[in-house]
mmCIF file of C-alpha atoms in Angstrom:
data_model
loop_
_atom_site.group_PDB
_atom_site.id
_atom_site.type_symbol
_atom_site.label_atom_id
_atom_site.label_comp_id
_atom_site.label_asym_id
_atom_site.label_seq_id
_atom_site.Cartn_x
_atom_site.Cartn_y
_atom_site.Cartn_z
ATOM 1 C CA UNK A 1 0.000 0.000 0.000
ATOM 2 C CA UNK A 2 2.887 2.394 0.674
ATOM 3 C CA UNK A 3 3.573 2.678 -3.092
ATOM 4 C CA UNK A 4 -0.074 3.549 -3.873
ATOM 5 C CA UNK A 5 -0.824 7.241 -4.458
ATOM 6 C CA UNK A 6 -4.076 9.129 -4.920
ATOM 7 C CA UNK A 7 -4.431 12.194 -7.145
ATOM 8 C CA UNK A 8 -7.668 14.138 -6.689
ATOM 9 C CA UNK A 9 -8.476 16.601 -9.468
ATOM 10 C CA UNK A 10 -10.292 19.474 -7.751
ATOM 11 C CA UNK A 11 -9.844 22.518 -9.962
ATOM 12 C CA UNK A 12 -13.109 22.756 -11.905
ATOM 13 C CA UNK A 13 -15.933 25.246 -11.425
ATOM 14 C CA UNK A 14 -18.911 22.958 -12.164
ATOM 15 C CA UNK A 15 -20.975 25.702 -13.810
ATOM 16 C CA UNK A 16 -23.801 23.307 -14.758
ATOM 17 C CA UNK A 17 -24.547 23.095 -11.023
ATOM 18 C CA UNK A 18 -25.106 26.866 -10.714
ATOM 19 C CA UNK A 19 -26.135 28.700 -8.555
ATOM 20 C CA UNK A 20 -24.869 26.212 -5.998
ATOM 21 C CA UNK A 21 -21.486 25.885 -7.692
ATOM 22 C CA UNK A 22 -19.827 29.283 -8.162
ATOM 23 C CA UNK A 23 -16.381 30.508 -9.189
ATOM 24 C CA UNK A 24 -15.510 31.401 -5.590
ATOM 25 C CA UNK A 25 -16.953 28.179 -4.143
ATOM 26 C CA UNK A 26 -17.257 25.324 -6.692
ATOM 27 C CA UNK A 27 -19.363 22.228 -6.081
ATOM 28 C CA UNK A 28 -16.469 20.058 -4.832
ATOM 29 C CA UNK A 29 -16.472 22.222 -1.689
ATOM 30 C CA UNK A 30 -20.231 21.828 -1.095
ATOM 31 C CA UNK A 31 -22.189 19.187 0.790
ATOM 32 C CA UNK A 32 -24.110 18.281 -2.364
ATOM 33 C CA UNK A 33 -25.339 14.967 -0.974
ATOM 34 C CA UNK A 34 -26.679 16.500 2.249
ATOM 35 C CA UNK A 35 -24.567 14.195 4.461
ATOM 36 C CA UNK A 36 -22.421 16.734 6.297
ATOM 37 C CA UNK A 37 -19.312 16.203 4.127
ATOM 38 C CA UNK A 38 -18.239 18.074 1.002
ATOM 39 C CA UNK A 39 -17.708 16.250 -2.290
ATOM 40 C CA UNK A 40 -13.938 16.664 -1.849
ATOM 41 C CA UNK A 41 -14.047 15.204 1.658
ATOM 42 C CA UNK A 42 -16.216 12.274 0.521
ATOM 43 C CA UNK A 43 -13.784 11.575 -2.322
ATOM 44 C CA UNK A 44 -10.791 11.323 0.000
ATOM 45 C CA UNK A 45 -12.854 9.334 2.557
ATOM 46 C CA UNK A 46 -13.626 6.801 -0.189
ATOM 47 C CA UNK A 47 -9.954 5.820 -0.501
ATOM 48 C CA UNK A 48 -9.295 5.106 3.176
ATOM 49 C CA UNK A 49 -7.590 1.755 3.415
ATOM 50 C CA UNK A 50 -6.564 1.928 -0.254
ATOM 51 C CA UNK A 51 -3.988 4.690 -0.021
ATOM 52 C CA UNK A 52 -2.158 6.071 3.058
ATOM 53 C CA UNK A 53 -2.862 9.748 3.932
ATOM 54 C CA UNK A 54 0.739 10.783 3.256
ATOM 55 C CA UNK A 55 0.277 9.655 -0.369
ATOM 56 C CA UNK A 56 -2.815 11.765 -1.105
ATOM 57 C CA UNK A 57 -2.316 14.682 -3.508
ATOM 58 C CA UNK A 58 -4.918 17.234 -4.563
ATOM 59 C CA UNK A 59 -4.440 19.257 -7.752
ATOM 60 C CA UNK A 60 -6.484 22.440 -7.797
ATOM 61 C CA UNK A 61 -6.528 26.024 -8.979
ATOM 62 C CA UNK A 62 -4.172 28.138 -6.855
ATOM 63 C CA UNK A 63 -7.171 30.255 -5.841
ATOM 64 C CA UNK A 64 -8.619 27.185 -4.074
ATOM 65 C CA UNK A 65 -5.545 26.027 -2.136
ATOM 66 C CA UNK A 66 -6.822 27.507 1.135
ATOM 67 C CA UNK A 67 -10.299 26.050 0.532
ATOM 68 C CA UNK A 68 -8.781 22.602 -0.015
ATOM 69 C CA UNK A 69 -6.801 22.957 3.209
ATOM 70 C CA UNK A 70 -9.929 24.009 5.112
ATOM 71 C CA UNK A 71 -11.748 20.888 3.919
ATOM 72 C CA UNK A 72 -8.738 18.582 4.347
ATOM 73 C CA UNK A 73 -6.781 20.108 7.275
ATOM 74 C CA UNK A 74 -4.879 16.846 7.747
ATOM 75 C CA UNK A 75 -3.357 17.247 4.272
ATOM 76 C CA UNK A 76 0.041 19.035 4.321
ATOM 77 C CA UNK A 77 0.217 22.060 2.029
ATOM 78 C CA UNK A 78 3.050 20.320 0.201
ATOM 79 C CA UNK A 79 0.485 17.769 -1.033
ATOM 80 C CA UNK A 80 -1.849 20.427 -2.494
ATOM 81 C CA UNK A 81 -0.606 21.203 -5.986
ATOM 82 C CA UNK A 82 -1.737 24.600 -7.276
ATOM 83 C CA UNK A 83 -2.309 25.208 -10.981
ATOM 84 C CA UNK A 84 -1.799 28.831 -12.099
ATOM 85 C CA UNK A 85 -4.420 28.410 -14.858
ATOM 86 C CA UNK A 86 -6.833 25.666 -15.880
ATOM 87 C CA UNK A 87 -5.476 23.573 -18.752
ATOM 88 C CA UNK A 88 -7.846 20.570 -18.629
ATOM 89 C CA UNK A 89 -6.923 17.128 -17.299
ATOM 90 C CA UNK A 90 -3.786 16.214 -19.293
ATOM 91 C CA UNK A 91 -1.435 18.897 -17.850
ATOM 92 C CA UNK A 92 -3.034 18.377 -14.417
ATOM 93 C CA UNK A 93 -2.251 14.643 -14.520
ATOM 94 C CA UNK A 94 1.217 15.242 -15.973
ATOM 95 C CA UNK A 95 2.057 17.644 -13.122
ATOM 96 C CA UNK A 96 0.914 15.207 -10.420
ATOM 97 C CA UNK A 97 2.517 12.171 -12.101
ATOM 98 C CA UNK A 98 5.919 13.802 -12.508
ATOM 99 C CA UNK A 99 5.784 15.159 -8.968
ATOM 100 C CA UNK A 100 4.943 11.721 -7.507
ATOM 101 C CA UNK A 101 7.483 9.914 -9.727
ATOM 102 C CA UNK A 102 10.153 12.281 -8.437
ATOM 103 C CA UNK A 103 9.323 11.177 -4.891
ATOM 104 C CA UNK A 104 8.689 7.482 -5.603
ATOM 105 C CA UNK A 105 9.714 5.971 -8.965
ATOM 106 C CA UNK A 106 7.793 2.766 -8.034
ATOM 107 C CA UNK A 107 4.513 4.623 -7.487
ATOM 108 C CA UNK A 108 1.165 3.303 -8.659
ATOM 109 C CA UNK A 109 -1.282 6.194 -9.050
ATOM 110 C CA UNK A 110 -5.067 6.378 -8.847
ATOM 111 C CA UNK A 111 -6.524 9.540 -10.426
ATOM 112 C CA UNK A 112 -10.060 10.622 -9.525
ATOM 113 C CA UNK A 113 -12.278 13.684 -9.962
ATOM 114 C CA UNK A 114 -13.234 15.429 -6.709
ATOM 115 C CA UNK A 115 -16.948 15.774 -7.360
ATOM 116 C CA UNK A 116 -18.387 12.365 -8.240
ATOM 117 C CA UNK A 117 -20.742 10.227 -6.173
ATOM 118 C CA UNK A 118 -20.250 6.525 -5.413
ATOM 119 C CA UNK A 119 -23.007 4.780 -3.465
ATOM 120 C CA UNK A 120 -21.453 1.274 -3.231
ATOM 121 C CA UNK A 121 -18.195 2.202 -1.553
ATOM 122 C CA UNK A 122 -17.018 -1.254 -0.419
ATOM 123 C CA UNK A 123 -17.362 -2.600 -3.963
ATOM 124 C CA UNK A 124 -15.596 0.517 -5.236
ATOM 125 C CA UNK A 125 -12.634 -0.055 -2.911
ATOM 126 C CA UNK A 126 -12.448 -3.726 -3.917
ATOM 127 C CA UNK A 127 -12.279 -2.782 -7.599
ATOM 128 C CA UNK A 128 -9.656 -0.101 -7.023
ATOM 129 C CA UNK A 129 -7.464 -2.555 -5.113
ATOM 130 C CA UNK A 130 -7.843 -5.044 -7.981
ATOM 131 C CA UNK A 131 -6.889 -2.397 -10.549
ATOM 132 C CA UNK A 132 -3.887 -1.233 -8.487
ATOM 133 C CA UNK A 133 -2.609 -4.820 -8.253
ATOM 134 C CA UNK A 134 -2.952 -5.289 -12.026
ATOM 135 C CA UNK A 135 -1.255 -1.934 -12.735
ATOM 136 C CA UNK A 136 1.703 -3.002 -10.586
ATOM 137 C CA UNK A 137 2.154 -6.148 -12.646
ATOM 138 C CA UNK A 138 1.436 -4.916 -16.192
ATOM 139 C CA UNK A 139 2.477 -1.809 -18.199
ATOM 140 C CA UNK A 140 -1.125 -0.781 -18.856
ATOM 141 C CA UNK A 141 -3.356 2.270 -18.547
ATOM 142 C CA UNK A 142 -6.515 1.320 -16.648
ATOM 143 C CA UNK A 143 -9.816 3.175 -16.570
ATOM 144 C CA UNK A 144 -12.917 2.366 -14.551
ATOM 145 C CA UNK A 145 -16.000 1.815 -16.717
ATOM 146 C CA UNK A 146 -19.427 2.036 -15.109
ATOM 147 C CA UNK A 147 -22.236 -0.298 -16.158
ATOM 148 C CA UNK A 148 -24.808 2.038 -17.775
ATOM 149 C CA UNK A 149 -28.329 1.953 -16.351
ATOM 150 C CA UNK A 150 -29.896 4.221 -19.005
ATOM 151 C CA UNK A 151 -28.953 5.757 -22.385
ATOM 152 C CA UNK A 152 -27.561 8.948 -20.876
ATOM 153 C CA UNK A 153 -26.322 11.608 -23.329
ATOM 154 C CA UNK A 154 -24.380 13.449 -20.624
ATOM 155 C CA UNK A 155 -21.637 10.836 -20.249
ATOM 156 C CA UNK A 156 -18.775 9.628 -22.396
ATOM 157 C CA UNK A 157 -18.765 5.939 -23.358
ATOM 158 C CA UNK A 158 -16.052 3.265 -23.507
ATOM 159 C CA UNK A 159 -16.420 0.345 -25.890
ATOM 160 C CA UNK A 160 -14.483 -2.727 -24.828
ATOM 161 C CA UNK A 161 -13.643 -6.036 -26.490
ATOM 162 C CA UNK A 162 -15.097 -9.048 -24.725
ATOM 163 C CA UNK A 163 -13.720 -12.582 -24.720
ATOM 164 C CA UNK A 164 -10.685 -14.323 -23.296
ATOM 165 C CA UNK A 165 -8.319 -13.032 -26.001
ATOM 166 C CA UNK A 166 -9.003 -9.412 -24.985
ATOM 167 C CA UNK A 167 -8.886 -10.020 -21.256
ATOM 168 C CA UNK A 168 -5.772 -9.219 -19.261
ATOM 169 C CA UNK A 169 -4.533 -12.533 -17.756
ATOM 170 C CA UNK A 170 -5.876 -13.360 -14.273
ATOM 171 C CA UNK A 171 -8.027 -10.242 -14.147
ATOM 172 C CA UNK A 172 -11.449 -8.802 -14.992
ATOM 173 C CA UNK A 173 -9.988 -6.117 -17.249
ATOM 174 C CA UNK A 174 -10.784 -5.920 -20.960
ATOM 175 C CA UNK A 175 -8.990 -4.175 -23.799
ATOM 176 C CA UNK A 176 -10.585 -0.875 -24.792
ATOM 177 C CA UNK A 177 -11.687 -0.526 -28.407
ATOM 178 C CA UNK A 178 -13.001 3.054 -28.594
ATOM 179 C CA UNK A 179 -13.832 6.127 -26.539
ATOM 180 C CA UNK A 180 -16.875 8.172 -27.553
ATOM 181 C CA UNK A 181 -17.676 11.610 -26.188
ATOM 182 C CA UNK A 182 -21.258 12.472 -25.186
ATOM 183 C CA UNK A 183 -23.406 10.855 -27.900
ATOM 184 C CA UNK A 184 -26.866 11.846 -29.121
ATOM 185 C CA UNK A 185 -29.897 10.002 -27.734
ATOM 186 C CA UNK A 186 -30.099 7.461 -30.559
ATOM 187 C CA UNK A 187 -26.422 6.528 -30.312
ATOM 188 C CA UNK A 188 -26.615 6.323 -26.521
ATOM 189 C CA UNK A 189 -29.537 3.922 -26.810
ATOM 190 C CA UNK A 190 -27.599 1.750 -29.293
ATOM 191 C CA UNK A 191 -24.563 1.743 -26.999
ATOM 192 C CA UNK A 192 -26.545 0.583 -23.962
ATOM 193 C CA UNK A 193 -28.468 -2.068 -25.923
ATOM 194 C CA UNK A 194 -25.254 -3.509 -27.428
ATOM 195 C CA UNK A 195 -23.921 -4.472 -23.992
ATOM 196 C CA UNK A 196 -20.285 -3.713 -24.806
ATOM 197 C CA UNK A 197 -20.239 -0.049 -23.818
ATOM 198 C CA UNK A 198 -19.587 1.415 -20.372
ATOM 199 C CA UNK A 199 -19.846 4.937 -18.991
ATOM 200 C CA UNK A 200 -16.505 6.715 -18.763
ATOM 201 C CA UNK A 201 -16.071 7.569 -15.074
ATOM 202 C CA UNK A 202 -12.910 9.620 -15.643
ATOM 203 C CA UNK A 203 -11.069 7.517 -13.055
ATOM 204 C CA UNK A 204 -7.654 6.049 -13.917
ATOM 205 C CA UNK A 205 -5.066 3.672 -12.463
ATOM 206 C CA UNK A 206 -1.477 3.254 -13.701
ATOM 207 C CA UNK A 207 2.146 3.144 -12.671
ATOM 208 C CA UNK A 208 3.857 6.541 -12.725
ATOM 209 C CA UNK A 209 6.445 5.331 -15.250
ATOM 210 C CA UNK A 210 3.721 3.961 -17.556
ATOM 211 C CA UNK A 211 1.692 7.190 -17.739
ATOM 212 C CA UNK A 212 4.876 9.253 -18.182
ATOM 213 C CA UNK A 213 5.865 6.973 -21.059
ATOM 214 C CA UNK A 214 2.365 7.467 -22.536
ATOM 215 C CA UNK A 215 2.845 11.257 -22.387
ATOM 216 C CA UNK A 216 6.124 10.894 -24.293
ATOM 217 C CA UNK A 217 4.358 8.851 -26.984
ATOM 218 C CA UNK A 218 1.112 10.809 -27.352
ATOM 219 C CA UNK A 219 1.684 14.284 -25.862
ATOM 220 C CA UNK A 220 5.402 14.733 -26.306
ATOM 221 C CA UNK A 221 5.114 18.535 -26.120
ATOM 222 C CA UNK A 222 3.709 18.323 -22.566
ATOM 223 C CA UNK A 223 6.190 15.588 -21.593
ATOM 224 C CA UNK A 224 9.100 17.755 -22.749
ATOM 225 C CA UNK A 225 7.914 20.682 -20.636
ATOM 226 C CA UNK A 226 7.804 18.585 -17.456
ATOM 227 C CA UNK A 227 11.046 16.715 -18.225
ATOM 228 C CA UNK A 228 12.855 20.063 -18.351
ATOM 229 C CA UNK A 229 11.751 20.985 -14.844
ATOM 230 C CA UNK A 230 11.685 17.531 -13.301
ATOM 231 C CA UNK A 231 14.460 18.345 -10.801
ATOM 232 C CA UNK A 232 12.638 21.473 -9.628
ATOM 233 C CA UNK A 233 9.543 19.571 -8.502
ATOM 234 C CA UNK A 234 9.363 19.226 -4.732
ATOM 235 C CA UNK A 235 11.796 22.135 -4.265
ATOM 236 C CA UNK A 236 11.308 25.874 -3.583
ATOM 237 C CA UNK A 237 11.650 26.423 -7.358
ATOM 238 C CA UNK A 238 8.526 24.381 -8.116
ATOM 239 C CA UNK A 239 6.026 27.253 -8.194
ATOM 240 C CA UNK A 240 8.090 29.344 -10.636
ATOM 241 C CA UNK A 241 8.612 26.311 -12.855
ATOM 242 C CA UNK A 242 4.898 25.421 -12.864
ATOM 243 C CA UNK A 243 3.990 29.006 -13.830
ATOM 244 C CA UNK A 244 6.217 28.700 -16.874
ATOM 245 C CA UNK A 245 5.202 25.098 -17.626
ATOM 246 C CA UNK A 246 1.484 25.849 -17.704
ATOM 247 C CA UNK A 247 2.019 28.826 -20.001
ATOM 248 C CA UNK A 248 3.529 26.334 -22.479
ATOM 249 C CA UNK A 249 0.981 23.520 -22.058
ATOM 250 C CA UNK A 250 -2.022 23.321 -24.358
ATOM 251 C CA UNK A 251 -5.551 22.848 -23.075
ATOM 252 C CA UNK A 252 -6.287 19.156 -23.653
ATOM 253 C CA UNK A 253 -7.979 16.300 -21.819
ATOM 254 C CA UNK A 254 -6.247 13.069 -20.840
ATOM 255 C CA UNK A 255 -8.924 11.134 -22.755
ATOM 256 C CA UNK A 256 -8.346 12.946 -26.042
ATOM 257 C CA UNK A 257 -4.597 13.439 -25.593
ATOM 258 C CA UNK A 258 -3.561 10.000 -24.309
ATOM 259 C CA UNK A 259 -6.275 7.396 -23.733
ATOM 260 C CA UNK A 260 -7.790 7.502 -27.233
ATOM 261 C CA UNK A 261 -4.358 7.039 -28.835
ATOM 262 C CA UNK A 262 -2.692 4.468 -26.575
ATOM 263 C CA UNK A 263 -2.765 0.755 -27.427
ATOM 264 C CA UNK A 264 -2.361 -0.478 -23.837
ATOM 265 C CA UNK A 265 -5.673 0.785 -22.382
ATOM 266 C CA UNK A 266 -7.844 -1.610 -20.384
ATOM 267 C CA UNK A 267 -11.158 -1.066 -18.642
ATOM 268 C CA UNK A 268 -12.459 -2.590 -15.425
ATOM 269 C CA UNK A 269 -16.287 -2.827 -15.526
ATOM 270 C CA UNK A 270 -17.843 -1.507 -12.316
ATOM 271 C CA UNK A 271 -21.300 -1.525 -10.777
ATOM 272 C CA UNK A 272 -20.818 0.976 -7.965
ATOM 273 C CA UNK A 273 -23.819 3.325 -7.924
ATOM 274 C CA UNK A 274 -21.835 6.045 -9.677
ATOM 275 C CA UNK A 275 -22.806 9.518 -10.858
ATOM 276 C CA UNK A 276 -20.603 12.393 -11.968
ATOM 277 C CA UNK A 277 -23.099 14.779 -10.307
ATOM 278 C CA UNK A 278 -22.507 17.101 -13.220
ATOM 279 C CA UNK A 279 -26.058 18.419 -13.371
ATOM 280 C CA UNK A 280 -29.129 19.006 -11.255
ATOM 281 C CA UNK A 281 -30.822 16.101 -13.005
ATOM 282 C CA UNK A 282 -28.023 13.727 -11.980
ATOM 283 C CA UNK A 283 -28.592 14.727 -8.337
ATOM 284 C CA UNK A 284 -32.312 14.016 -8.778
ATOM 285 C CA UNK A 285 -31.522 10.563 -10.182
ATOM 286 C CA UNK A 286 -29.403 9.421 -7.228
ATOM 287 C CA UNK A 287 -31.198 11.383 -4.490
ATOM 288 C CA UNK A 288 -33.766 10.053 -2.040
ATOM 289 C CA UNK A 289 -37.095 10.574 -3.804
ATOM 290 C CA UNK A 290 -40.399 10.921 -2.009
ATOM 291 C CA UNK A 291 -43.587 9.147 -3.141
ATOM 292 C CA UNK A 292 -44.045 11.754 -5.892
ATOM 293 C CA UNK A 293 -40.483 11.672 -7.236
ATOM 294 C CA UNK A 294 -39.309 14.852 -5.502
ATOM 295 C CA UNK A 295 -35.782 15.157 -4.090
ATOM 296 C CA UNK A 296 -35.599 17.795 -1.373
ATOM 297 C CA UNK A 297 -32.741 19.283 0.651
ATOM 298 C CA UNK A 298 -34.026 22.187 2.716
ATOM 299 C CA UNK A 299 -36.995 23.288 4.845
ATOM 300 C CA UNK A 300 -39.697 22.715 2.215
ATOM 301 C CA UNK A 301 -43.467 22.158 2.180
ATOM 302 C CA UNK A 302 -44.798 20.599 -1.016
ATOM 303 C CA UNK A 303 -48.326 20.617 -2.430
ATOM 304 C CA UNK A 304 -49.189 18.807 -5.677
ATOM 305 C CA UNK A 305 -45.511 18.881 -6.678
ATOM 306 C CA UNK A 306 -43.939 16.041 -8.670
ATOM 307 C CA UNK A 307 -40.500 15.078 -10.024
ATOM 308 C CA UNK A 308 -38.818 18.229 -8.679
ATOM 309 C CA UNK A 309 -35.303 18.713 -7.336
ATOM 310 C CA UNK A 310 -35.229 21.344 -4.584
ATOM 311 C CA UNK A 311 -32.098 22.493 -2.740
ATOM 312 C CA UNK A 312 -32.544 25.586 -0.600
ATOM 313 C CA UNK A 313 -31.024 27.052 2.609
ATOM 314 C CA UNK A 314 -32.299 25.239 5.700
ATOM 315 C CA UNK A 315 -32.900 28.547 7.492
ATOM 316 C CA UNK A 316 -35.491 29.576 4.881
ATOM 317 C CA UNK A 317 -38.943 28.001 4.628
ATOM 318 C CA UNK A 318 -39.915 27.289 1.013
ATOM 319 C CA UNK A 319 -43.462 26.413 -0.060
ATOM 320 C CA UNK A 320 -43.967 24.878 -3.516
ATOM 321 C CA UNK A 321 -47.341 24.184 -5.090
ATOM 322 C CA UNK A 322 -48.278 22.662 -8.428
ATOM 323 C CA UNK A 323 -44.887 22.365 -10.068
ATOM 324 C CA UNK A 324 -43.857 19.259 -12.013
ATOM 325 C CA UNK A 325 -40.329 18.528 -13.220
ATOM 326 C CA UNK A 326 -38.640 21.689 -11.917
ATOM 327 C CA UNK A 327 -35.289 22.620 -10.427
ATOM 328 C CA UNK A 328 -35.581 25.044 -7.519
ATOM 329 C CA UNK A 329 -32.126 25.943 -6.230
ATOM 330 C CA UNK A 330 -31.122 28.816 -3.993
ATOM 331 C CA UNK A 331 -27.631 29.645 -2.829
ATOM 332 C CA UNK A 332 -26.227 32.898 -1.491
ATOM 333 C CA UNK A 333 -27.705 35.713 -3.632
ATOM 334 C CA UNK A 334 -29.235 33.644 -6.440
ATOM 335 C CA UNK A 335 -32.488 31.723 -6.804
ATOM 336 C CA UNK A 336 -32.876 29.470 -9.868
ATOM 337 C CA UNK A 337 -36.258 28.124 -10.987
ATOM 338 C CA UNK A 338 -35.931 26.090 -14.171
ATOM 339 C CA UNK A 339 -37.596 23.139 -15.858
ATOM 340 C CA UNK A 340 -35.518 19.972 -15.424
ATOM 341 C CA UNK A 341 -35.890 19.301 -19.137
ATOM 342 C CA UNK A 342 -34.161 22.644 -19.847
ATOM 343 C CA UNK A 343 -31.254 22.243 -17.453
ATOM 344 C CA UNK A 344 -28.713 22.228 -20.293
ATOM 345 C CA UNK A 345 -29.449 25.961 -20.522
ATOM 346 C CA UNK A 346 -27.929 26.637 -17.089
ATOM 347 C CA UNK A 347 -24.573 27.465 -18.722
ATOM 348 C CA UNK A 348 -26.416 29.935 -20.955
ATOM 349 C CA UNK A 349 -28.028 31.514 -17.865
ATOM 350 C CA UNK A 350 -24.616 31.846 -16.195
ATOM 351 C CA UNK A 351 -23.163 33.553 -19.293
ATOM 352 C CA UNK A 352 -26.112 35.964 -19.462
ATOM 353 C CA UNK A 353 -25.898 36.757 -15.765
ATOM 354 C CA UNK A 354 -22.190 37.504 -16.076
ATOM 355 C CA UNK A 355 -22.804 39.770 -19.085
ATOM 356 C CA UNK A 356 -25.832 41.626 -17.678
ATOM 357 C CA UNK A 357 -25.327 41.566 -13.911
ATOM 358 C CA UNK A 358 -21.561 41.421 -13.430
ATOM 359 C CA UNK A 359 -19.312 38.830 -11.787
ATOM 360 C CA UNK A 360 -20.927 38.739 -8.337
ATOM 361 C CA UNK A 361 -23.387 36.041 -9.348
ATOM 362 C CA UNK A 362 -21.292 33.486 -11.210
#
């Protein structure tokens, strides 16, 4: 276990979860599930027994370093890696991987987003341990693939090749055939019905040396940047080097930059009660619904209301009558009332608010 490391990616804003998720306080720092722990805290909790605390690293925007430390006070500041600007997941993972490899060349790394939900945590931990063991033994890039329960157009999909010939020996991992970004409804339905597609959970397991080699092969420009400053990582010169490195790194995801090009990618199918909690609708789907399909977090009285998701301050009484299929979300100085079927427009609302009302609301 002492060679197992966790990298938590916690730099995003989560604008689709507005007004709850804001630039100054993104959703990973909120108690989205209503359980008394933030998404970031729940993420780190989930890996207890898999990875020792001294091997936990969080990569975040520099503006959020103090917030991360507030939520994870047991985490030394040296293990909170601050990005000067957001450059998507590839530079983020490169930074963490090079930093960990500098400390422990034998490291096996688990990379996870900070804002996903997992309801079956024991099964999750079992699968992660299995993947870590396989990654130690084989030079492979492993991703967790979630068994789809509906043809969701909000997730990416992984197609894998079934059968003994495509299975990694002595494991439940299968060779990946294709990655597909968020498909349309018809394609999503075909994927789910085919049985050989999984949701892309954005969670990865690999040895540090294997992912660094993959960067050299597929994103050599990013690899070169971090190779140049390798000796400065973990020293007082790290911050200055990272400033320069990120100015030279392009904005690209690990999926597009590495995973879709590599020929050593394997997926571990998982049934873990997973959601990326990317939208209000995703919270409605995994939340505790009443007899009329409403999910409520707040002091709320409902009359003839159905299929609503309501999240409001507990100190404010909210009365809702006659609404069906609505999002009602209040946080700080913003109240959002929107049809669930129109929730993809939340990003549009945020852009309009920024343009017409200034930055105090986004």
